[in-house]
């Protein structure tokens, strides 16, 4: 009798029932914007009530004519909506929050040196993206609403916005796009296609920020693709957060410097 062991074909374990699923990932994107809208509405209502009681102002348009007021509202809405979104995602995916690979969100720490190197990678990606945008627009700058607002606000407010844009905003968006959406896409298609779709969706949601000018989408898609690559390569969402933060840091420094 032959006692030679038989090599059975490897069987992949079934995906975790708590892993991100595509329909829920798309729902999370919608929820992200609903949270922003609700937070904006709530903050705006409270702000107007304070203005009515303190200053007797009853016309919202009159209040919002001031760039400093609009910036102040933005400085309140952004952190609240980002923190609320992160909390909702944390509660919804608590079992796979730190799970690496395609079965979880990979919210796992990385070494400070790794984080710093990824910030530099994000800055380099932003420079390449700016060159691509310059070529596509033939040298004409793409006006952003945030840039126009910063033109008429004080330096402390600009610095406050810059701090949010390089910290909480990248964290919330990376958890959504590279933590939830990317693994959900990979469950249904090849990794390269999943990365392409993820990067394109990431760019598309920023189209209103570009004044609906599509020439800036390629640069944003490049940032999204690099974030996908580093998240998959390192097994941590924080590498993508660092790349995103580096890109945003470059953009904010350019905006603040040009509007002094």
PDB file of C-alpha atoms in Angstrom:
ATOM      1  CA  UNK A   1       0.000   0.000   0.000  1.00  0.00           C
ATOM      2  CA  UNK A   2       1.388   3.380  -1.055  1.00  0.00           C
ATOM      3  CA  UNK A   3       1.704   5.721   1.929  1.00  0.00           C
ATOM      4  CA  UNK A   4       2.891   8.660  -0.158  1.00  0.00           C
ATOM      5  CA  UNK A   5       1.000  11.754   0.994  1.00  0.00           C
ATOM      6  CA  UNK A   6      -1.315  13.280  -1.560  1.00  0.00           C
ATOM      7  CA  UNK A   7      -0.922  16.990  -2.193  1.00  0.00           C
ATOM      8  CA  UNK A   8      -4.393  18.452  -2.264  1.00  0.00           C
ATOM      9  CA  UNK A   9      -4.960  21.695  -4.140  1.00  0.00           C
ATOM     10  CA  UNK A  10      -4.924  24.755  -1.945  1.00  0.00           C
ATOM     11  CA  UNK A  11      -8.357  26.039  -1.147  1.00  0.00           C
ATOM     12  CA  UNK A  12      -8.742  29.718  -0.417  1.00  0.00           C
ATOM     13  CA  UNK A  13     -10.700  30.417   2.751  1.00  0.00           C
ATOM     14  CA  UNK A  14     -14.054  32.078   2.210  1.00  0.00           C
ATOM     15  CA  UNK A  15     -14.030  35.849   2.584  1.00  0.00           C
ATOM     16  CA  UNK A  16     -14.899  37.233   5.976  1.00  0.00           C
ATOM     17  CA  UNK A  17     -18.579  38.166   6.273  1.00  0.00           C
ATOM     18  CA  UNK A  18     -17.434  41.440   7.838  1.00  0.00           C
ATOM     19  CA  UNK A  19     -15.152  42.383   4.929  1.00  0.00           C
ATOM     20  CA  UNK A  20     -16.146  45.457   2.882  1.00  0.00           C
ATOM     21  CA  UNK A  21     -18.786  44.685   0.247  1.00  0.00           C
ATOM     22  CA  UNK A  22     -19.293  46.728  -2.882  1.00  0.00           C
ATOM     23  CA  UNK A  23     -22.874  47.839  -2.300  1.00  0.00           C
ATOM     24  CA  UNK A  24     -22.045  48.924   1.236  1.00  0.00           C
ATOM     25  CA  UNK A  25     -18.890  50.683   0.029  1.00  0.00           C
ATOM     26  CA  UNK A  26     -20.897  52.695  -2.499  1.00  0.00           C
ATOM     27  CA  UNK A  27     -23.420  53.397   0.236  1.00  0.00           C
ATOM     28  CA  UNK A  28     -20.584  54.620   2.457  1.00  0.00           C
ATOM     29  CA  UNK A  29     -19.618  57.189  -0.194  1.00  0.00           C
ATOM     30  CA  UNK A  30     -23.196  58.466  -0.303  1.00  0.00           C
ATOM     31  CA  UNK A  31     -23.314  58.484   3.501  1.00  0.00           C
ATOM     32  CA  UNK A  32     -20.071  60.472   3.626  1.00  0.00           C
ATOM     33  CA  UNK A  33     -21.634  63.292   1.618  1.00  0.00           C
ATOM     34  CA  UNK A  34     -24.898  63.102   3.540  1.00  0.00           C
ATOM     35  CA  UNK A  35     -22.946  63.543   6.776  1.00  0.00           C
ATOM     36  CA  UNK A  36     -21.224  66.577   5.272  1.00  0.00           C
ATOM     37  CA  UNK A  37     -24.556  68.060   4.173  1.00  0.00           C
ATOM     38  CA  UNK A  38     -26.233  67.402   7.523  1.00  0.00           C
ATOM     39  CA  UNK A  39     -23.273  68.807   9.454  1.00  0.00           C
ATOM     40  CA  UNK A  40     -23.271  71.901   7.260  1.00  0.00           C
ATOM     41  CA  UNK A  41     -27.001  72.384   7.781  1.00  0.00           C
ATOM     42  CA  UNK A  42     -26.732  71.894  11.547  1.00  0.00           C
ATOM     43  CA  UNK A  43     -23.740  74.203  11.975  1.00  0.00           C
ATOM     44  CA  UNK A  44     -25.355  76.808   9.735  1.00  0.00           C
ATOM     45  CA  UNK A  45     -28.599  76.746  11.724  1.00  0.00           C
ATOM     46  CA  UNK A  46     -26.804  77.104  15.058  1.00  0.00           C
ATOM     47  CA  UNK A  47     -24.608  79.877  13.684  1.00  0.00           C
ATOM     48  CA  UNK A  48     -27.632  81.814  12.372  1.00  0.00           C
ATOM     49  CA  UNK A  49     -29.436  81.459  15.700  1.00  0.00           C
ATOM     50  CA  UNK A  50     -26.415  82.900  17.492  1.00  0.00           C
ATOM     51  CA  UNK A  51     -26.252  85.768  14.982  1.00  0.00           C
ATOM     52  CA  UNK A  52     -29.953  86.491  15.440  1.00  0.00           C
ATOM     53  CA  UNK A  53     -29.690  86.592  19.226  1.00  0.00           C
ATOM     54  CA  UNK A  54     -26.345  88.381  19.484  1.00  0.00           C
ATOM     55  CA  UNK A  55     -26.463  90.805  16.552  1.00  0.00           C
ATOM     56  CA  UNK A  56     -30.080  90.859  15.431  1.00  0.00           C
ATOM     57  CA  UNK A  57     -29.194  89.539  11.959  1.00  0.00           C
ATOM     58  CA  UNK A  58     -32.056  87.769  10.179  1.00  0.00           C
ATOM     59  CA  UNK A  59     -30.760  87.518   6.591  1.00  0.00           C
ATOM     60  CA  UNK A  60     -28.459  84.508   5.961  1.00  0.00           C
ATOM     61  CA  UNK A  61     -27.228  86.002   2.679  1.00  0.00           C
ATOM     62  CA  UNK A  62     -26.007  89.102   4.490  1.00  0.00           C
ATOM     63  CA  UNK A  63     -24.073  86.963   6.961  1.00  0.00           C
ATOM     64  CA  UNK A  64     -22.513  84.746   4.285  1.00  0.00           C
ATOM     65  CA  UNK A  65     -21.269  87.696   2.249  1.00  0.00           C
ATOM     66  CA  UNK A  66     -18.280  87.915   4.580  1.00  0.00           C
ATOM     67  CA  UNK A  67     -15.386  85.633   3.481  1.00  0.00           C
ATOM     68  CA  UNK A  68     -14.265  85.322   7.108  1.00  0.00           C
ATOM     69  CA  UNK A  69     -17.715  84.052   8.085  1.00  0.00           C
ATOM     70  CA  UNK A  70     -17.721  81.466   5.296  1.00  0.00           C
ATOM     71  CA  UNK A  71     -14.237  80.339   6.276  1.00  0.00           C
ATOM     72  CA  UNK A  72     -15.243  80.119   9.939  1.00  0.00           C
ATOM     73  CA  UNK A  73     -18.203  77.910   9.028  1.00  0.00           C
ATOM     74  CA  UNK A  74     -15.911  75.729   6.919  1.00  0.00           C
ATOM     75  CA  UNK A  75     -13.478  75.407   9.825  1.00  0.00           C
ATOM     76  CA  UNK A  76     -16.333  74.105  11.964  1.00  0.00           C
ATOM     77  CA  UNK A  77     -18.028  71.886   9.377  1.00  0.00           C
ATOM     78  CA  UNK A  78     -14.914  70.098   8.077  1.00  0.00           C
ATOM     79  CA  UNK A  79     -13.613  68.612  11.350  1.00  0.00           C
ATOM     80  CA  UNK A  80     -17.087  67.713  12.601  1.00  0.00           C
ATOM     81  CA  UNK A  81     -18.082  65.943   9.384  1.00  0.00           C
ATOM     82  CA  UNK A  82     -14.736  64.135   9.091  1.00  0.00           C
ATOM     83  CA  UNK A  83     -14.808  62.943  12.697  1.00  0.00           C
ATOM     84  CA  UNK A  84     -18.441  61.860  12.381  1.00  0.00           C
ATOM     85  CA  UNK A  85     -17.649  59.911   9.199  1.00  0.00           C
ATOM     86  CA  UNK A  86     -14.644  58.195  10.782  1.00  0.00           C
ATOM     87  CA  UNK A  87     -16.749  57.251  13.810  1.00  0.00           C
ATOM     88  CA  UNK A  88     -19.508  55.789  11.618  1.00  0.00           C
ATOM     89  CA  UNK A  89     -16.973  53.793   9.572  1.00  0.00           C
ATOM     90  CA  UNK A  90     -15.291  52.600  12.774  1.00  0.00           C
ATOM     91  CA  UNK A  91     -18.589  51.353  14.190  1.00  0.00           C
ATOM     92  CA  UNK A  92     -19.644  49.739  10.926  1.00  0.00           C
ATOM     93  CA  UNK A  93     -16.349  47.901  10.339  1.00  0.00           C
ATOM     94  CA  UNK A  94     -15.077  47.478  13.902  1.00  0.00           C
ATOM     95  CA  UNK A  95     -14.321  43.754  13.421  1.00  0.00           C
ATOM     96  CA  UNK A  96     -12.083  44.291  10.393  1.00  0.00           C
ATOM     97  CA  UNK A  97     -10.845  47.789  11.239  1.00  0.00           C
ATOM     98  CA  UNK A  98      -7.206  46.723  11.622  1.00  0.00           C
ATOM     99  CA  UNK A  99      -7.289  43.697   9.311  1.00  0.00           C
ATOM    100  CA  UNK A 100      -4.742  43.950   6.487  1.00  0.00           C
ATOM    101  CA  UNK A 101      -5.150  42.661   2.945  1.00  0.00           C
ATOM    102  CA  UNK A 102      -8.460  42.626   1.099  1.00  0.00           C
ATOM    103  CA  UNK A 103     -10.530  41.506   4.068  1.00  0.00           C
ATOM    104  CA  UNK A 104     -10.323  44.658   6.144  1.00  0.00           C
ATOM    105  CA  UNK A 105      -9.697  48.372   6.304  1.00  0.00           C
ATOM    106  CA  UNK A 106      -6.014  48.032   7.294  1.00  0.00           C
ATOM    107  CA  UNK A 107      -6.097  50.893   9.817  1.00  0.00           C
ATOM    108  CA  UNK A 108      -2.735  49.771  11.185  1.00  0.00           C
ATOM    109  CA  UNK A 109       0.139  51.994  12.340  1.00  0.00           C
ATOM    110  CA  UNK A 110       3.363  52.352  10.389  1.00  0.00           C
ATOM    111  CA  UNK A 111       6.774  53.564  11.513  1.00  0.00           C
ATOM    112  CA  UNK A 112       7.318  57.352  11.626  1.00  0.00           C
ATOM    113  CA  UNK A 113      10.098  57.057   9.049  1.00  0.00           C
ATOM    114  CA  UNK A 114       7.738  55.222   6.696  1.00  0.00           C
ATOM    115  CA  UNK A 115       5.079  57.862   7.208  1.00  0.00           C
ATOM    116  CA  UNK A 116       7.563  60.657   6.469  1.00  0.00           C
ATOM    117  CA  UNK A 117       8.782  58.963   3.294  1.00  0.00           C
ATOM    118  CA  UNK A 118       5.211  58.552   2.100  1.00  0.00           C
ATOM    119  CA  UNK A 119       4.547  62.251   2.738  1.00  0.00           C
ATOM    120  CA  UNK A 120       7.511  63.016   0.470  1.00  0.00           C
ATOM    121  CA  UNK A 121       6.080  60.613  -2.100  1.00  0.00           C
ATOM    122  CA  UNK A 122       2.797  62.515  -1.914  1.00  0.00           C
ATOM    123  CA  UNK A 123       4.590  65.815  -2.504  1.00  0.00           C
ATOM    124  CA  UNK A 124       6.393  64.322  -5.513  1.00  0.00           C
ATOM    125  CA  UNK A 125       3.100  62.961  -6.829  1.00  0.00           C
ATOM    126  CA  UNK A 126       1.543  66.400  -6.424  1.00  0.00           C
ATOM    127  CA  UNK A 127       4.373  67.984  -8.418  1.00  0.00           C
ATOM    128  CA  UNK A 128       3.911  65.490 -11.262  1.00  0.00           C
ATOM    129  CA  UNK A 129       0.150  66.024 -11.129  1.00  0.00           C
ATOM    130  CA  UNK A 130       0.607  69.796 -11.302  1.00  0.00           C
ATOM    131  CA  UNK A 131       2.776  69.392 -14.392  1.00  0.00           C
ATOM    132  CA  UNK A 132       0.123  67.211 -16.040  1.00  0.00           C
ATOM    133  CA  UNK A 133      -2.576  69.763 -15.230  1.00  0.00           C
ATOM    134  CA  UNK A 134      -0.384  72.553 -16.598  1.00  0.00           C
ATOM    135  CA  UNK A 135       0.011  70.683 -19.881  1.00  0.00           C
ATOM    136  CA  UNK A 136      -3.701  69.877 -20.146  1.00  0.00           C
ATOM    137  CA  UNK A 137      -4.756  73.463 -19.440  1.00  0.00           C
ATOM    138  CA  UNK A 138      -1.974  74.942 -21.605  1.00  0.00           C
ATOM    139  CA  UNK A 139      -0.749  76.957 -18.670  1.00  0.00           C
ATOM    140  CA  UNK A 140      -4.112  78.347 -17.572  1.00  0.00           C
ATOM    141  CA  UNK A 141      -4.672  77.830 -13.828  1.00  0.00           C
ATOM    142  CA  UNK A 142      -7.756  75.978 -12.633  1.00  0.00           C
ATOM    143  CA  UNK A 143      -9.577  78.254 -10.234  1.00  0.00           C
ATOM    144  CA  UNK A 144     -10.783  76.529  -7.074  1.00  0.00           C
ATOM    145  CA  UNK A 145     -13.540  77.856  -4.832  1.00  0.00           C
ATOM    146  CA  UNK A 146     -11.350  77.281  -1.805  1.00  0.00           C
ATOM    147  CA  UNK A 147      -8.570  79.320  -3.405  1.00  0.00           C
ATOM    148  CA  UNK A 148     -10.915  82.223  -4.086  1.00  0.00           C
ATOM    149  CA  UNK A 149     -12.142  82.081  -0.495  1.00  0.00           C
ATOM    150  CA  UNK A 150      -8.607  82.021   0.904  1.00  0.00           C
ATOM    151  CA  UNK A 151      -7.772  85.109  -1.124  1.00  0.00           C
ATOM    152  CA  UNK A 152      -9.995  87.230   1.138  1.00  0.00           C
ATOM    153  CA  UNK A 153      -9.429  85.634   4.548  1.00  0.00           C
ATOM    154  CA  UNK A 154      -6.833  86.157   7.255  1.00  0.00           C
ATOM    155  CA  UNK A 155      -3.635  84.137   7.499  1.00  0.00           C
ATOM    156  CA  UNK A 156      -4.623  82.349  10.765  1.00  0.00           C
ATOM    157  CA  UNK A 157      -7.816  81.095   9.120  1.00  0.00           C
ATOM    158  CA  UNK A 158      -5.879  79.924   6.071  1.00  0.00           C
ATOM    159  CA  UNK A 159      -3.437  78.086   8.305  1.00  0.00           C
ATOM    160  CA  UNK A 160      -6.312  76.502  10.218  1.00  0.00           C
ATOM    161  CA  UNK A 161      -7.858  75.246   7.002  1.00  0.00           C
ATOM    162  CA  UNK A 162      -4.479  73.990   5.835  1.00  0.00           C
ATOM    163  CA  UNK A 163      -4.066  72.003   9.050  1.00  0.00           C
ATOM    164  CA  UNK A 164      -7.423  70.284   8.518  1.00  0.00           C
ATOM    165  CA  UNK A 165      -6.721  69.568   4.859  1.00  0.00           C
ATOM    166  CA  UNK A 166      -3.478  67.740   5.661  1.00  0.00           C
ATOM    167  CA  UNK A 167      -4.764  65.797   8.689  1.00  0.00           C
ATOM    168  CA  UNK A 168      -8.441  64.918   9.136  1.00  0.00           C
ATOM    169  CA  UNK A 169      -9.518  65.195   5.502  1.00  0.00           C
ATOM    170  CA  UNK A 170      -6.927  62.680   4.188  1.00  0.00           C
ATOM    171  CA  UNK A 171      -7.695  60.296   7.058  1.00  0.00           C
ATOM    172  CA  UNK A 172     -11.450  60.307   6.416  1.00  0.00           C
ATOM    173  CA  UNK A 173     -11.129  60.047   2.634  1.00  0.00           C
ATOM    174  CA  UNK A 174      -8.506  57.300   2.727  1.00  0.00           C
ATOM    175  CA  UNK A 175     -10.545  55.174   5.124  1.00  0.00           C
ATOM    176  CA  UNK A 176     -13.459  55.562   2.711  1.00  0.00           C
ATOM    177  CA  UNK A 177     -11.687  55.044  -0.622  1.00  0.00           C
ATOM    178  CA  UNK A 178      -8.684  52.853   0.185  1.00  0.00           C
ATOM    179  CA  UNK A 179     -10.003  51.230   3.351  1.00  0.00           C
ATOM    180  CA  UNK A 180     -13.577  50.412   2.329  1.00  0.00           C
ATOM    181  CA  UNK A 181     -14.019  50.863  -1.431  1.00  0.00           C
ATOM    182  CA  UNK A 182     -10.756  49.348  -2.713  1.00  0.00           C
ATOM    183  CA  UNK A 183     -11.081  45.961  -0.935  1.00  0.00           C
ATOM    184  CA  UNK A 184     -14.734  45.799  -1.993  1.00  0.00           C
ATOM    185  CA  UNK A 185     -13.774  46.332  -5.637  1.00  0.00           C
ATOM    186  CA  UNK A 186     -10.977  43.752  -5.469  1.00  0.00           C
ATOM    187  CA  UNK A 187     -13.526  41.102  -4.455  1.00  0.00           C
ATOM    188  CA  UNK A 188     -15.178  41.462  -7.871  1.00  0.00           C
ATOM    189  CA  UNK A 189     -12.389  42.233 -10.339  1.00  0.00           C
ATOM    190  CA  UNK A 190      -8.613  42.175 -10.992  1.00  0.00           C
ATOM    191  CA  UNK A 191      -6.547  44.418  -8.749  1.00  0.00           C
ATOM    192  CA  UNK A 192      -5.422  46.707 -11.595  1.00  0.00           C
ATOM    193  CA  UNK A 193      -9.010  47.390 -12.644  1.00  0.00           C
ATOM    194  CA  UNK A 194     -10.062  47.920  -9.024  1.00  0.00           C
ATOM    195  CA  UNK A 195      -7.271  50.468  -8.555  1.00  0.00           C
ATOM    196  CA  UNK A 196      -8.266  52.286 -11.760  1.00  0.00           C
ATOM    197  CA  UNK A 197     -11.933  52.508 -10.768  1.00  0.00           C
ATOM    198  CA  UNK A 198     -11.079  53.556  -7.212  1.00  0.00           C
ATOM    199  CA  UNK A 199      -8.742  56.298  -8.448  1.00  0.00           C
ATOM    200  CA  UNK A 200     -11.281  57.575 -10.991  1.00  0.00           C
ATOM    201  CA  UNK A 201     -14.085  57.727  -8.422  1.00  0.00           C
ATOM    202  CA  UNK A 202     -11.761  59.508  -6.010  1.00  0.00           C
ATOM    203  CA  UNK A 203     -10.976  62.098  -8.670  1.00  0.00           C
ATOM    204  CA  UNK A 204     -14.610  62.458  -9.726  1.00  0.00           C
ATOM    205  CA  UNK A 205     -15.902  63.424  -6.277  1.00  0.00           C
ATOM    206  CA  UNK A 206     -13.480  66.364  -6.274  1.00  0.00           C
ATOM    207  CA  UNK A 207     -14.772  67.731  -9.578  1.00  0.00           C
ATOM    208  CA  UNK A 208     -16.946  70.401  -7.872  1.00  0.00           C
ATOM    209  CA  UNK A 209     -13.827  71.625  -6.038  1.00  0.00           C
ATOM    210  CA  UNK A 210     -12.194  72.137  -9.443  1.00  0.00           C
ATOM    211  CA  UNK A 211     -15.023  74.348 -10.660  1.00  0.00           C
ATOM    212  CA  UNK A 212     -16.251  71.420 -12.813  1.00  0.00           C
ATOM    213  CA  UNK A 213     -13.127  71.643 -14.973  1.00  0.00           C
ATOM    214  CA  UNK A 214     -12.094  68.095 -15.952  1.00  0.00           C
ATOM    215  CA  UNK A 215      -8.497  69.033 -16.751  1.00  0.00           C
ATOM    216  CA  UNK A 216      -7.602  68.590 -13.090  1.00  0.00           C
ATOM    217  CA  UNK A 217      -9.002  65.077 -12.821  1.00  0.00           C
ATOM    218  CA  UNK A 218      -5.896  63.321 -14.146  1.00  0.00           C
ATOM    219  CA  UNK A 219      -3.738  64.711 -11.339  1.00  0.00           C
ATOM    220  CA  UNK A 220      -6.263  63.600  -8.724  1.00  0.00           C
ATOM    221  CA  UNK A 221      -6.581  60.160 -10.299  1.00  0.00           C
ATOM    222  CA  UNK A 222      -2.789  59.858 -10.139  1.00  0.00           C
ATOM    223  CA  UNK A 223      -2.870  60.645  -6.414  1.00  0.00           C
ATOM    224  CA  UNK A 224      -5.628  58.069  -5.947  1.00  0.00           C
ATOM    225  CA  UNK A 225      -3.675  55.404  -7.827  1.00  0.00           C
ATOM    226  CA  UNK A 226      -0.510  56.026  -5.791  1.00  0.00           C
ATOM    227  CA  UNK A 227      -2.541  55.845  -2.572  1.00  0.00           C
ATOM    228  CA  UNK A 228      -4.002  52.499  -3.708  1.00  0.00           C
ATOM    229  CA  UNK A 229      -0.539  51.171  -4.543  1.00  0.00           C
ATOM    230  CA  UNK A 230       0.944  52.087  -1.181  1.00  0.00           C
ATOM    231  CA  UNK A 231      -2.038  50.798   0.794  1.00  0.00           C
ATOM    232  CA  UNK A 232      -1.780  47.426  -0.940  1.00  0.00           C
ATOM    233  CA  UNK A 233       2.017  47.324  -0.756  1.00  0.00           C
ATOM    234  CA  UNK A 234       2.375  48.189   2.934  1.00  0.00           C
ATOM    235  CA  UNK A 235      -0.846  46.680   4.262  1.00  0.00           C
ATOM    236  CA  UNK A 236      -1.657  49.893   6.101  1.00  0.00           C
ATOM    237  CA  UNK A 237      -4.065  52.689   5.293  1.00  0.00           C
ATOM    238  CA  UNK A 238      -1.706  55.175   6.949  1.00  0.00           C
ATOM    239  CA  UNK A 239       0.734  54.960   4.053  1.00  0.00           C
ATOM    240  CA  UNK A 240      -2.071  56.163   1.772  1.00  0.00           C
ATOM    241  CA  UNK A 241      -3.022  58.836   4.319  1.00  0.00           C
ATOM    242  CA  UNK A 242       0.575  60.086   4.263  1.00  0.00           C
ATOM    243  CA  UNK A 243       0.659  60.250   0.447  1.00  0.00           C
ATOM    244  CA  UNK A 244      -2.670  62.089   0.430  1.00  0.00           C
ATOM    245  CA  UNK A 245      -1.463  64.467   3.151  1.00  0.00           C
ATOM    246  CA  UNK A 246       1.733  65.218   1.236  1.00  0.00           C
ATOM    247  CA  UNK A 247      -0.211  66.065  -1.908  1.00  0.00           C
ATOM    248  CA  UNK A 248      -2.597  68.306   0.045  1.00  0.00           C
ATOM    249  CA  UNK A 249       0.310  69.932   1.877  1.00  0.00           C
ATOM    250  CA  UNK A 250       1.879  70.939  -1.425  1.00  0.00           C
ATOM    251  CA  UNK A 251      -1.422  72.375  -2.671  1.00  0.00           C
ATOM    252  CA  UNK A 252      -2.120  74.301   0.541  1.00  0.00           C
ATOM    253  CA  UNK A 253       1.392  75.759   0.755  1.00  0.00           C
ATOM    254  CA  UNK A 254       1.035  76.942  -2.844  1.00  0.00           C
ATOM    255  CA  UNK A 255      -2.372  78.510  -2.109  1.00  0.00           C
ATOM    256  CA  UNK A 256      -1.256  80.208   1.099  1.00  0.00           C
ATOM    257  CA  UNK A 257       1.946  81.505  -0.497  1.00  0.00           C
ATOM    258  CA  UNK A 258       0.131  82.861  -3.557  1.00  0.00           C
ATOM    259  CA  UNK A 259      -2.491  84.682  -1.470  1.00  0.00           C
ATOM    260  CA  UNK A 260      -0.276  86.438   1.053  1.00  0.00           C
TER     261      UNK A 260
END
